[in-house]
Amino acid sequence: MKTENNNQRGFWGSRLGFILAASGSAIGLGNVWKFPYIVGENGGGAFVLIYLVCIFIIGTPIMLAEFTLGRKTNLNPVGAFASLKPKSSFIGIGYMGVLAGFLILSFYGVVGGWTIAYVVKSVTGSVLSFTSPKEAGAFFGNFISNTGETLFYHALFMGVCIAIVLRGIHGGIEKACNILMPTLVLFLFLLMIRSLTLDGAMEGVAFYLYPDFSKINGNTVLIALGQAFFSLSLGMGCMITYGSYLSDKENLTSSTFYVVIFDTMIALLVGMVIFPAVFAMGLEPAEGPSLVFSVLPTVFTSMPMGHVVAVIFFTLLAIAAITSGISLLEVVVAYFIDQLGWQRKKAVLIVGLAIFIFGVPSGLSFGAMADIKLAGMTFFDHVDNIASNYLLPLGGMLTAVFVGWVWGTKNAHEEIEKHKNIFKFPWAQCWEFLIRYITPVAVGIVFLAKILP
Ligand code: PHE
């Protein structure tokens, strides 16, 4: 079955290609747009510290588990669970993952479209004519309520993802990430230098790095844990799918380490870009989700070389969103290729179009459909809530249970240690303990906290 499918499935061309692609999936709107605003809302340094703990004791073990499942089976999430425990209800984790991929991309594509729009609007200079964040915020609100314009950019974002995924693993996704990921890091460093050299920047650095634990409560911890999950692309089989294109020779533990470090570094770096700038401009760090789109243009406007900086920043945000978007699309596409035997082309075109169409009401949730609410939430809010707050934590917890208790850490060890890749003491023991006891319990707590009133 493995070899039969290989022509349609494809493989990563190199280890670096895989690491960059998996990092590309992890690094996205979650890091560049969401991370700074939730750090801003949750008190800065102390929140960052808790986030880091979540990344290392919960995210990292699950990522290794997902890579291992993917490489062992060379299959999509549904196929992976089905081949290890045929006819068991654990296959449901795979279906949940494919569904989560479909749902997340449907609204992620909308926000991805906004980022492309802001690239265009910063090139033309239209987002750079405001002297107050209020005006910039009104401009943003006006833009996202414009049906024709947002639909156009939403379609454009999905079109770019479809075009890349059509070209397959090695030719499309890997090549794109090889160029895009290093460019992203370079841009971030440039922006960080710009930010840190602004007058008053150090106040922002202090807010960001100095932990004030009086601002931490139970809810903050939950937010940090949820963010760790979303940011590392875990809990929906995305890393199972990416691991499935990996050859037996590669070292799974060091790949996991690199992806986690890369994702975390970028988030931390983005904070170092945003907070010094926010404080130097005398703005509020707790600005909320509109931080990037309504506050930063004001920051850019009042900066020397602001026009160039704005174009670079929004290009970077769009790049990060695209490399995550393609990983979401690939999960659903891999399911149709592996399980239903579809050709890649047919799978990508049909799935991509279906996700776009399903995403349209999400795109309209800020304009034409803003008043259509169920339980006080728009269509966009509901899709985001179901996928991010329910499907991801549940999927992650069940994956940990599956690898820790059902398929078993012994089998996982064997897969990890293929080709003389030794899983060294004490890391192996540490991972085993985390994946069996700590990870499921911790994620279970987040999940319960979300569903209990
Ligand atoms: N990790 C991506 C981000 O930070 C989002 C994502 C979630 C991608 C789940 C794939 C799977 O933007």
PDB file of N, CA and C and ligand atoms in Angstrom, residues 25-31 104 108 230-234 236 238 324 327-328 392, ligand 1:
ATOM      1  N   SER A  25       4.005  25.478   8.429  1.00  0.00           N
ATOM      2  CA  SER A  25       2.656  25.190   8.893  1.00  0.00           C
ATOM      3  C   SER A  25       2.431  25.804  10.266  1.00  0.00           C
ATOM      4  N   ALA A  26       3.406  25.594  11.134  1.00  0.00           N
ATOM      5  CA  ALA A  26       3.264  26.070  12.510  1.00  0.00           C
ATOM      6  C   ALA A  26       3.234  27.598  12.568  1.00  0.00           C
ATOM      7  N   ILE A  27       4.144  28.224  11.828  1.00  0.00           N
ATOM      8  CA  ILE A  27       4.242  29.682  11.874  1.00  0.00           C
ATOM      9  C   ILE A  27       3.181  30.293  10.971  1.00  0.00           C
ATOM     10  N   GLY A  28       2.288  31.060  11.568  1.00  0.00           N
ATOM     11  CA  GLY A  28       1.221  31.642  10.749  1.00  0.00           C
ATOM     12  C   GLY A  28       0.575  32.811  11.457  1.00  0.00           C
ATOM     13  N   LEU A  29      -0.702  33.026  11.132  1.00  0.00           N
ATOM     14  CA  LEU A  29      -1.436  34.114  11.772  1.00  0.00           C
ATOM     15  C   LEU A  29      -1.421  33.937  13.285  1.00  0.00           C
ATOM     16  N   GLY A  30      -1.320  32.677  13.718  1.00  0.00           N
ATOM     17  CA  GLY A  30      -1.242  32.381  15.149  1.00  0.00           C
ATOM     18  C   GLY A  30      -0.057  33.076  15.807  1.00  0.00           C
ATOM     19  N   ASN A  31       1.082  33.081  15.142  1.00  0.00           N
ATOM     20  CA  ASN A  31       2.278  33.706  15.726  1.00  0.00           C
ATOM     21  C   ASN A  31       2.295  35.208  15.506  1.00  0.00           C
ATOM     22  N   ILE A 104     -11.061  25.023   9.826  1.00  0.00           N
ATOM     23  CA  ILE A 104     -10.090  26.084  10.144  1.00  0.00           C
ATOM     24  C   ILE A 104      -9.722  26.841   8.874  1.00  0.00           C
ATOM     25  N   TYR A 108      -9.704  30.719   8.186  1.00  0.00           N
ATOM     26  CA  TYR A 108      -8.305  31.165   8.099  1.00  0.00           C
ATOM     27  C   TYR A 108      -8.089  31.862   6.747  1.00  0.00           C
ATOM     28  N   PHE A 230      -2.648  25.772  18.934  1.00  0.00           N
ATOM     29  CA  PHE A 230      -2.959  26.358  17.640  1.00  0.00           C
ATOM     30  C   PHE A 230      -1.672  26.730  16.911  1.00  0.00           C
ATOM     31  N   SER A 231      -0.751  27.304  17.659  1.00  0.00           N
ATOM     32  CA  SER A 231       0.460  27.805  17.040  1.00  0.00           C
ATOM     33  C   SER A 231       1.334  26.686  16.474  1.00  0.00           C
ATOM     34  N   LEU A 232       1.366  25.531  17.169  1.00  0.00           N
ATOM     35  CA  LEU A 232       2.206  24.435  16.671  1.00  0.00           C
ATOM     36  C   LEU A 232       1.465  23.550  15.662  1.00  0.00           C
ATOM     37  N   SER A 233       0.260  23.936  15.256  1.00  0.00           N
ATOM     38  CA  SER A 233      -0.559  23.152  14.308  1.00  0.00           C
ATOM     39  C   SER A 233      -0.827  21.741  14.819  1.00  0.00           C
ATOM     40  N   LEU A 234      -1.159  21.610  16.088  1.00  0.00           N
ATOM     41  CA  LEU A 234      -1.354  20.274  16.658  1.00  0.00           C
ATOM     42  C   LEU A 234      -2.824  19.971  16.902  1.00  0.00           C
ATOM     43  N   MET A 236      -4.929  18.118  15.007  1.00  0.00           N
ATOM     44  CA  MET A 236      -5.814  17.835  13.871  1.00  0.00           C
ATOM     45  C   MET A 236      -5.126  17.002  12.801  1.00  0.00           C
ATOM     46  N   CYS A 238      -2.332  17.500  11.312  1.00  0.00           N
ATOM     47  CA  CYS A 238      -1.537  18.226  10.332  1.00  0.00           C
ATOM     48  C   CYS A 238      -0.099  17.689  10.334  1.00  0.00           C
ATOM     49  N   SER A 324       0.772  28.290   6.253  1.00  0.00           N
ATOM     50  CA  SER A 324      -0.114  27.547   7.154  1.00  0.00           C
ATOM     51  C   SER A 324      -1.345  27.072   6.393  1.00  0.00           C
ATOM     52  N   SER A 327      -0.855  23.877   4.549  1.00  0.00           N
ATOM     53  CA  SER A 327      -0.809  22.661   5.384  1.00  0.00           C
ATOM     54  C   SER A 327      -2.216  22.228   5.776  1.00  0.00           C
ATOM     55  N   LEU A 328      -3.089  23.191   5.994  1.00  0.00           N
ATOM     56  CA  LEU A 328      -4.480  22.865   6.309  1.00  0.00           C
ATOM     57  C   LEU A 328      -5.146  22.195   5.107  1.00  0.00           C
ATOM     58  N   LEU A 392      -9.565  20.804  18.165  1.00  0.00           N
ATOM     59  CA  LEU A 392      -8.112  20.713  18.373  1.00  0.00           C
ATOM     60  C   LEU A 392      -7.735  20.130  19.737  1.00  0.00           C
TER      61      LEU A 392
HETATM   62  N1  PHE B   1      -0.276  27.073  13.283  1.00  0.00           N
HETATM   63  C1  PHE B   1      -0.961  27.921  12.377  1.00  0.00           C
HETATM   64  C2  PHE B   1      -0.784  29.379  12.830  1.00  0.00           C
HETATM   65  O1  PHE B   1      -0.160  29.633  13.822  1.00  0.00           O
HETATM   66  C3  PHE B   1      -2.413  27.604  12.265  1.00  0.00           C
HETATM   67  C4  PHE B   1      -2.707  26.167  12.040  1.00  0.00           C
HETATM   68  C5  PHE B   1      -3.438  25.455  12.971  1.00  0.00           C
HETATM   69  C6  PHE B   1      -2.218  25.498  10.919  1.00  0.00           C
HETATM   70  C7  PHE B   1      -3.679  24.093  12.807  1.00  0.00           C
HETATM   71  C8  PHE B   1      -2.435  24.156  10.730  1.00  0.00           C
HETATM   72  C9  PHE B   1      -3.175  23.458  11.671  1.00  0.00           C
HETATM   73  O2  PHE B   1      -1.290  30.266  12.212  1.00  0.00           O
END
